[in-house]
Coordinates of C-alpha atoms in Angstrom, one line a residue:
M1 CA -24.9 -42.1 -20.2
T2 CA -25.1 -40.3 -23.5
Q3 CA -22.0 -39.3 -25.4
H4 CA -22.8 -35.5 -24.5
A5 CA -23.2 -36.3 -20.9
W6 CA -20.0 -38.2 -20.7
E7 CA -18.2 -35.3 -22.3
E8 CA -19.5 -33.0 -19.8
F9 CA -18.7 -35.3 -17.0
S10 CA -15.0 -35.6 -18.4
N11 CA -14.7 -31.8 -18.6
R12 CA -15.8 -31.3 -15.1
R13 CA -13.3 -34.0 -14.0
V14 CA -10.5 -32.1 -15.9
D15 CA -11.6 -28.7 -14.3
R16 CA -11.5 -30.3 -10.9
H17 CA -8.1 -31.9 -11.6
E18 CA -6.9 -28.5 -12.8
L19 CA -8.2 -26.6 -9.7
V20 CA -6.5 -29.2 -7.4
R21 CA -3.3 -28.9 -9.2
R22 CA -3.2 -25.2 -9.0
H23 CA -4.1 -25.2 -5.4
N24 CA -1.3 -27.6 -4.7
Q25 CA 1.0 -25.4 -6.5
E26 CA 0.0 -22.3 -4.6
L27 CA 0.5 -24.2 -1.3
V28 CA 4.1 -25.2 -2.2
L29 CA 5.0 -21.7 -3.7
S30 CA 3.4 -19.9 -0.7
T31 CA 5.6 -22.1 1.6
F32 CA 8.7 -21.1 -0.2
L33 CA 7.6 -17.4 -0.3
T34 CA 7.6 -17.2 3.4
G35 CA 11.3 -16.6 3.0
G36 CA 12.6 -20.1 4.2
E37 CA 15.0 -22.7 2.9
Y38 CA 13.5 -26.1 2.7
T39 CA 14.1 -29.5 1.4
R40 CA 11.3 -31.4 -0.6
V41 CA 10.6 -33.5 2.5
Q42 CA 10.1 -30.5 4.7
V43 CA 7.7 -28.9 2.2
A44 CA 5.6 -32.1 2.1
D45 CA 5.3 -32.1 5.8
M46 CA 4.3 -28.5 6.0
T47 CA 1.8 -28.7 3.3
S48 CA 0.6 -32.2 4.0
L49 CA 1.0 -33.1 0.3
S50 CA 2.4 -36.3 -1.0
K51 CA 6.2 -36.4 -1.7
P52 CA 5.7 -37.3 -5.3
T53 CA 3.3 -34.2 -5.6
V54 CA 5.8 -32.0 -4.0
N55 CA 8.6 -33.4 -6.2
A56 CA 6.6 -32.6 -9.3
I57 CA 5.7 -29.1 -8.3
V58 CA 9.3 -28.2 -7.2
E59 CA 10.5 -29.3 -10.6
D60 CA 7.8 -26.9 -12.1
L61 CA 9.1 -24.0 -9.9
L62 CA 12.7 -24.7 -10.8
H63 CA 11.8 -24.8 -14.4
S64 CA 9.8 -21.6 -14.1
G65 CA 12.7 -19.7 -12.3
L66 CA 10.5 -19.2 -9.2
V67 CA 12.8 -21.3 -6.8
E68 CA 16.6 -22.1 -6.9
K69 CA 18.7 -24.8 -5.4
V70 CA 20.9 -23.4 -2.6
G71 CA 22.8 -26.4 -1.4
S72 CA 22.1 -29.7 0.6
R73 CA 21.4 -30.8 4.0
V74 CA 22.2 -34.1 5.7
G75 CA 19.0 -35.6 7.3
V76 CA 18.7 -37.7 10.4
A77 CA 19.2 -40.8 8.2
G78 CA 22.5 -39.6 6.9
R79 CA 21.1 -38.9 3.5
S80 CA 21.8 -35.7 1.8
A81 CA 18.8 -33.6 0.5
A82 CA 18.8 -30.7 -1.7
V83 CA 17.6 -27.2 -0.2
Y84 CA 15.6 -24.8 -2.1
R85 CA 14.5 -21.3 -1.6
P86 CA 12.7 -18.6 -3.7
D87 CA 14.6 -17.3 -6.6
P88 CA 14.6 -13.4 -6.1
R89 CA 15.0 -13.0 -9.9
G90 CA 11.8 -14.9 -10.7
G91 CA 9.5 -11.8 -10.7
S92 CA 9.2 -8.2 -9.8
V93 CA 6.9 -5.5 -8.5
V94 CA 7.2 -2.0 -9.5
A95 CA 5.6 0.6 -6.9
I96 CA 5.0 4.3 -7.5
D97 CA 3.5 6.9 -5.2
I98 CA 2.1 9.8 -6.9
G99 CA 2.3 13.0 -4.7
A100 CA 1.6 16.6 -5.2
R101 CA 5.3 17.5 -5.3
K102 CA 7.0 14.2 -5.8
I103 CA 6.5 10.8 -7.5
R104 CA 8.4 8.2 -5.6
G105 CA 9.3 4.9 -7.1
A106 CA 10.9 1.5 -6.3
V107 CA 11.1 -2.0 -7.8
A108 CA 11.2 -5.1 -5.6
N109 CA 12.1 -8.7 -6.5
L110 CA 10.1 -11.9 -5.9
V111 CA 10.9 -12.0 -2.2
G112 CA 10.1 -8.3 -1.6
E113 CA 13.6 -6.9 -1.4
I114 CA 13.9 -3.4 -2.9
V115 CA 16.6 -3.5 -5.6
F116 CA 16.3 0.0 -7.1
E117 CA 14.6 3.3 -6.1
R118 CA 14.0 6.7 -7.8
T119 CA 12.1 9.8 -7.1
V120 CA 11.1 12.5 -9.6
D121 CA 9.4 15.9 -9.4
T122 CA 5.8 15.7 -10.1
P123 CA 5.5 17.4 -13.5
R124 CA 3.4 20.3 -14.5
R125 CA -0.2 19.6 -15.4
G126 CA -0.6 17.7 -18.6
R127 CA 2.5 15.4 -18.2
L128 CA 1.7 13.3 -15.2
V129 CA 0.8 10.1 -17.1
D130 CA 3.8 10.5 -19.3
E131 CA 6.2 10.9 -16.3
A132 CA 4.6 8.0 -14.4
S133 CA 4.9 5.7 -17.5
S134 CA 8.5 6.6 -17.9
L135 CA 9.3 6.1 -14.2
I136 CA 7.5 2.7 -14.4
A137 CA 9.6 1.6 -17.5
D138 CA 12.9 2.8 -15.8
L139 CA 12.2 0.9 -12.5
A140 CA 11.2 -2.3 -14.5
S141 CA 14.4 -2.2 -16.5
N142 CA 16.4 -2.0 -13.2
S143 CA 14.6 -5.0 -11.5
G144 CA 17.4 -7.5 -12.2
A145 CA 14.6 -10.1 -12.9
Y146 CA 14.9 -13.0 -15.6
P147 CA 13.6 -11.9 -19.1
N148 CA 9.8 -12.6 -19.3
S149 CA 9.5 -13.3 -15.6
P150 CA 6.2 -12.2 -14.2
S151 CA 5.9 -8.6 -13.1
L152 CA 3.3 -5.8 -12.3
A153 CA 3.0 -2.3 -11.2
V154 CA 1.1 -0.9 -8.3
V155 CA 0.4 2.9 -8.3
G156 CA -0.7 4.9 -5.3
S157 CA -2.7 7.9 -6.3
P158 CA -4.6 10.7 -4.4
G159 CA -8.3 10.5 -4.6
V160 CA -11.0 7.6 -4.9
V161 CA -10.6 4.8 -7.4
D162 CA -14.0 3.6 -8.5
P163 CA -13.8 -0.2 -8.2
M164 CA -16.2 -0.7 -11.1
T165 CA -14.9 1.8 -13.7
G166 CA -11.3 2.5 -12.4
L167 CA -12.1 6.3 -12.8
L168 CA -10.3 8.6 -10.3
S169 CA -12.3 11.3 -8.4
H170 CA -11.6 13.7 -5.6
A171 CA -7.9 14.0 -6.5
L172 CA -7.7 17.6 -5.8
N173 CA -3.9 17.9 -5.3
T174 CA -3.5 16.2 -8.8
P175 CA -6.5 17.5 -10.8
E176 CA -5.4 16.2 -14.1
L177 CA -6.2 12.7 -12.7
I178 CA -9.8 13.4 -11.9
G179 CA -12.1 11.4 -14.4
L180 CA -9.1 9.5 -15.7
P181 CA -8.8 5.6 -15.9
L182 CA -5.2 5.9 -14.7
G183 CA -4.5 2.0 -14.5
Q184 CA -5.8 1.5 -18.1
R185 CA -3.6 4.3 -19.5
L186 CA -0.5 3.3 -17.7
Q187 CA -1.0 -0.3 -18.8
E188 CA -1.3 0.7 -22.4
R189 CA 1.8 2.7 -22.3
T190 CA 3.9 0.2 -20.2
G191 CA 2.6 -3.2 -21.4
M192 CA 2.5 -4.2 -17.7
P193 CA -0.4 -5.2 -15.5
V194 CA -1.1 -2.0 -13.4
L195 CA -3.1 -1.8 -10.2
V196 CA -4.1 1.7 -9.1
E197 CA -5.0 2.2 -5.3
N198 CA -5.7 5.2 -3.1
D199 CA -2.3 6.3 -1.6
V200 CA -3.7 6.4 2.0
N201 CA -4.9 2.8 1.6
L202 CA -1.5 1.7 0.5
A203 CA 0.2 3.7 3.4
T204 CA -2.2 1.8 5.7
V205 CA -1.0 -1.6 4.2
G206 CA 2.5 -0.3 4.6
E207 CA 2.0 0.3 8.5
Y208 CA 0.3 -3.2 8.7
H209 CA 3.2 -5.0 7.3
H210 CA 6.3 -2.8 8.2
G211 CA 5.2 -0.1 10.6
R212 CA 3.6 0.6 14.0
A213 CA 0.6 -1.6 13.3
Q214 CA 2.3 -4.8 12.6
G215 CA 0.4 -7.8 14.2
L216 CA -2.8 -5.6 14.8
E217 CA -6.1 -6.8 13.4
N218 CA -8.0 -3.3 14.0
F219 CA -6.4 0.0 13.7
A220 CA -6.6 3.3 11.8
F221 CA -4.1 5.3 9.8
L222 CA -4.6 9.1 9.8
W223 CA -2.7 10.6 7.0
V224 CA -2.1 14.4 7.1
G225 CA -0.1 16.2 4.3
N226 CA -1.2 18.4 1.5
G227 CA -4.5 16.5 1.9
L228 CA -6.2 14.4 4.6
G229 CA -7.2 10.8 4.6
L230 CA -7.9 7.8 6.6
G231 CA -7.1 4.2 6.1
A232 CA -8.6 1.4 8.3
V233 CA -8.0 -2.3 8.9
V234 CA -10.9 -4.1 10.5
G235 CA -10.7 -7.7 11.3
G236 CA -7.3 -8.0 9.4
E237 CA -8.9 -6.6 6.3
L238 CA -8.6 -3.1 4.6
L239 CA -11.8 -1.2 4.7
R240 CA -12.8 0.2 1.3
G241 CA -16.5 0.8 1.2
S242 CA -19.0 0.2 -1.5
R243 CA -17.5 2.8 -4.0
G244 CA -13.9 2.9 -2.8
A245 CA -14.4 6.1 -0.8
A246 CA -14.1 4.7 2.8
G247 CA -11.8 6.9 4.8
E248 CA -12.4 10.1 2.9
I249 CA -12.2 11.9 6.4
G250 CA -11.5 15.2 4.9
F251 CA -15.0 15.7 4.0
L252 CA -16.1 15.6 7.8
A253 CA -17.9 18.7 8.7
L254 CA -15.5 19.7 11.4
G255 CA -14.1 22.9 10.1
D256 CA -15.8 26.3 9.3
K257 CA -16.2 25.8 5.7
A258 CA -19.5 24.2 4.2
A259 CA -18.8 20.7 2.8
G260 CA -20.5 18.6 0.1
E261 CA -19.5 20.4 -3.2
P262 CA -18.3 17.8 -5.9
N263 CA -14.7 17.9 -6.4
K264 CA -14.1 20.7 -3.9
R265 CA -11.9 20.4 -0.8
G266 CA -13.7 18.9 2.2
A267 CA -14.2 21.0 5.4
L268 CA -11.9 19.2 7.6
E269 CA -9.3 19.0 4.8
A270 CA -9.4 22.7 4.3
K271 CA -8.6 23.4 7.9
A272 CA -6.2 20.6 8.8
G273 CA -4.3 20.0 5.6
A274 CA -1.0 21.8 4.9
A275 CA -2.8 24.7 3.1
G276 CA -5.0 25.2 6.2
I277 CA -2.1 25.1 8.6
Q278 CA -0.4 28.0 6.6
A279 CA -3.7 29.8 6.6
S280 CA -4.0 29.7 10.2
A281 CA -0.6 31.0 10.8
R282 CA -1.4 34.0 8.6
R283 CA -4.7 34.6 10.4
M284 CA -3.4 34.3 13.9
R285 CA -0.1 36.2 13.4
A286 CA -1.4 39.6 14.6
A287 CA -2.0 38.0 17.9
F288 CA 1.5 37.0 18.4
P289 CA 3.7 40.0 17.7
A290 CA 6.7 38.3 19.4
T291 CA 6.7 35.5 16.8
A292 CA 9.8 35.0 14.6
L293 CA 7.8 33.6 11.9
G294 CA 7.3 35.7 8.6
Q295 CA 4.1 36.7 7.0
R296 CA 3.7 33.6 4.8
P297 CA 5.5 30.9 6.7
S298 CA 5.8 27.3 5.2
V299 CA 4.5 24.3 7.2
E300 CA 8.0 23.2 7.7
Q301 CA 8.9 26.6 9.1
I302 CA 5.8 26.6 11.5
F303 CA 6.9 23.2 12.9
A304 CA 10.4 24.4 13.3
A305 CA 9.2 27.5 15.1
A306 CA 7.0 25.4 17.4
E307 CA 10.1 23.2 18.3
Q308 CA 11.9 26.4 19.3
R309 CA 8.9 27.3 21.5
D310 CA 7.8 30.2 19.2
P311 CA 4.3 31.4 20.5
L312 CA 2.6 31.4 17.1
G313 CA 4.1 28.2 16.0
L314 CA 2.9 26.5 19.3
A315 CA -0.6 28.1 18.8
V316 CA -0.9 26.8 15.3
I317 CA 0.2 23.3 16.2
D318 CA -2.2 23.3 19.1
Q319 CA -5.1 24.2 16.8
E320 CA -4.0 21.5 14.4
A321 CA -3.9 19.0 17.1
R322 CA -7.4 19.9 18.3
L323 CA -8.6 19.2 14.7
L324 CA -6.8 15.9 14.5
A325 CA -8.1 14.9 18.0
R326 CA -11.7 15.5 16.9
A327 CA -11.3 13.5 13.8
A328 CA -9.8 10.6 15.9
I329 CA -12.6 10.7 18.3
A330 CA -15.1 10.3 15.3
V331 CA -13.0 7.3 14.1
C332 CA -12.9 5.8 17.5
A333 CA -16.6 6.1 17.9
I334 CA -17.3 4.2 14.8
L335 CA -14.4 1.7 14.5
D336 CA -12.9 1.3 18.1
P337 CA -9.4 0.8 16.8
A338 CA -6.5 -0.7 18.9
L339 CA -4.3 2.0 17.7
V340 CA -4.3 5.3 15.6
V341 CA -1.2 6.0 13.6
L342 CA -0.6 9.5 12.6
G343 CA 1.3 9.7 9.4
G344 CA 2.1 11.7 6.2
G345 CA 4.5 14.6 5.8
V346 CA 2.6 16.6 8.5
G347 CA 0.9 14.0 10.6
A348 CA 3.9 11.9 11.5
N349 CA 5.6 15.0 13.1
E350 CA 6.2 14.0 16.8
L351 CA 5.2 17.5 17.9
L352 CA 1.6 16.7 17.3
L353 CA 1.4 13.6 19.5
D354 CA 1.2 15.1 23.1
P355 CA -1.3 17.9 22.1
V356 CA -3.6 15.4 20.1
Q357 CA -3.7 13.1 23.2
R358 CA -4.4 16.1 25.6
H359 CA -7.3 17.3 23.4
M360 CA -8.8 13.8 23.1
R361 CA -8.8 13.5 26.9
S362 CA -10.6 16.8 27.2
L363 CA -13.1 16.3 24.5
S364 CA -14.3 12.6 24.9
P365 CA -14.2 9.6 27.3
L366 CA -13.3 7.5 24.2
Q367 CA -9.5 7.1 24.3
V368 CA -7.0 5.1 22.1
N369 CA -3.4 4.6 21.8
I370 CA -1.9 6.9 19.3
C371 CA 1.6 7.0 17.8
A372 CA 3.5 8.7 14.9
S373 CA 4.5 6.7 11.9
H374 CA 8.2 6.1 11.5
L375 CA 7.7 5.1 7.8
R376 CA 6.7 8.7 7.0
E377 CA 6.5 9.3 3.2
R378 CA 7.6 5.7 2.5
A379 CA 4.6 4.0 3.9
A380 CA 2.6 4.1 0.7
L381 CA 5.5 2.8 -1.3
L382 CA 6.0 0.0 1.0
G383 CA 2.3 -0.9 1.0
A384 CA 2.3 -0.9 -2.7
I385 CA 5.1 -3.5 -2.7
S386 CA 3.1 -5.6 -0.3
V387 CA -0.1 -5.4 -2.3
G388 CA 1.9 -6.0 -5.6
L389 CA 3.8 -9.1 -4.1
A390 CA 0.5 -10.7 -2.9
D391 CA -1.2 -10.2 -6.3
L392 CA 2.1 -11.3 -8.2
H393 CA 2.1 -14.6 -6.1
R394 CA -1.6 -15.1 -7.0
R395 CA -1.1 -14.5 -10.7
V396 CA 1.9 -17.0 -11.0
V397 CA -0.5 -19.7 -10.2
S398 CA -3.9 -18.5 -11.6
D399 CA -2.6 -17.3 -14.9
G400 CA -0.7 -20.6 -15.5
I401 CA 2.8 -19.1 -15.4
L402 CA 4.2 -22.2 -13.7
A403 CA 5.4 -24.8 -16.1
T404 CA 3.1 -28.0 -16.2
G405 CA 5.8 -30.6 -16.4

């Protein structure tokens, strides 16, 4: 074997050794991050790794601030063994959800516990990136994590995030974000790794981990607020599409308006979003002279009136339910989900459930269980934390954050 060939062979052996080492680290760290408290012997049994290997990795985790000793436990042989758990201060995830009216933010520790929250008004056009950067910095400073511990931010944004360029499109409720590499801008200003994801996709992840869809491998999340969107989990995986635009259900041609113009509101969203609901109330008002609603009622006022059996309020809600039923039928025909969760500031209102189900029964033989989200506006924030924790745990090992002993 030539010297050059030997060097290549040796490098491959080193690379393989490094891959095995990191794989073992990830196994041990993932075991702790399930939230339990374990001895080294228990971790060795759970991972099928040798005790010396587990001992070395636990020492690395202790040195890196990722686990902490919390006491001892007496085994069957009468010997005392140290017990370890994840150190909450070993890392942090900042999550923000950019909405048309509010920017909600939270920071969670390494085990996913929210330690600080703050909500600010969405600023006037031209200052959104500044406000989001400031909020990220404020949340990070309140994380309680060790100095220099691993951290990242996950940002939920309206619109489609191009997976190749990171540019945003179709963010009609926050137009200053259109064409902007939001993740890059925020990362430059905060100095933190920043992931940007569609807000409805994050809300879908929130439902998967914390909401009505826990344990389901196939479900859909129909979000209705100022806009309209769909998130779908198929086979346990979030459906994104080739350009990140899977679930842009607002562009379905189910309304009266022609669809297909770039950066214009889609046909279904124009009818079923908050602005469409208000427009329906104004248009239908003359047919209901006994209504207590004013000339330009808000969405909140319309739902409140419907709850009091106001005839106009009921008629508007029924029309909204019919539109959502047609959208849900389209989703069922394509994805066949086990559940459709209605969410968002409008969609999560319990008043929609019965009429949506009634219209589905009258329009199609395809039926599905439907429920309202109890997470409401927090779904995207909780989903962002879940996404961030998964990525943070990967980075801890893949980026060499662990001490090497």
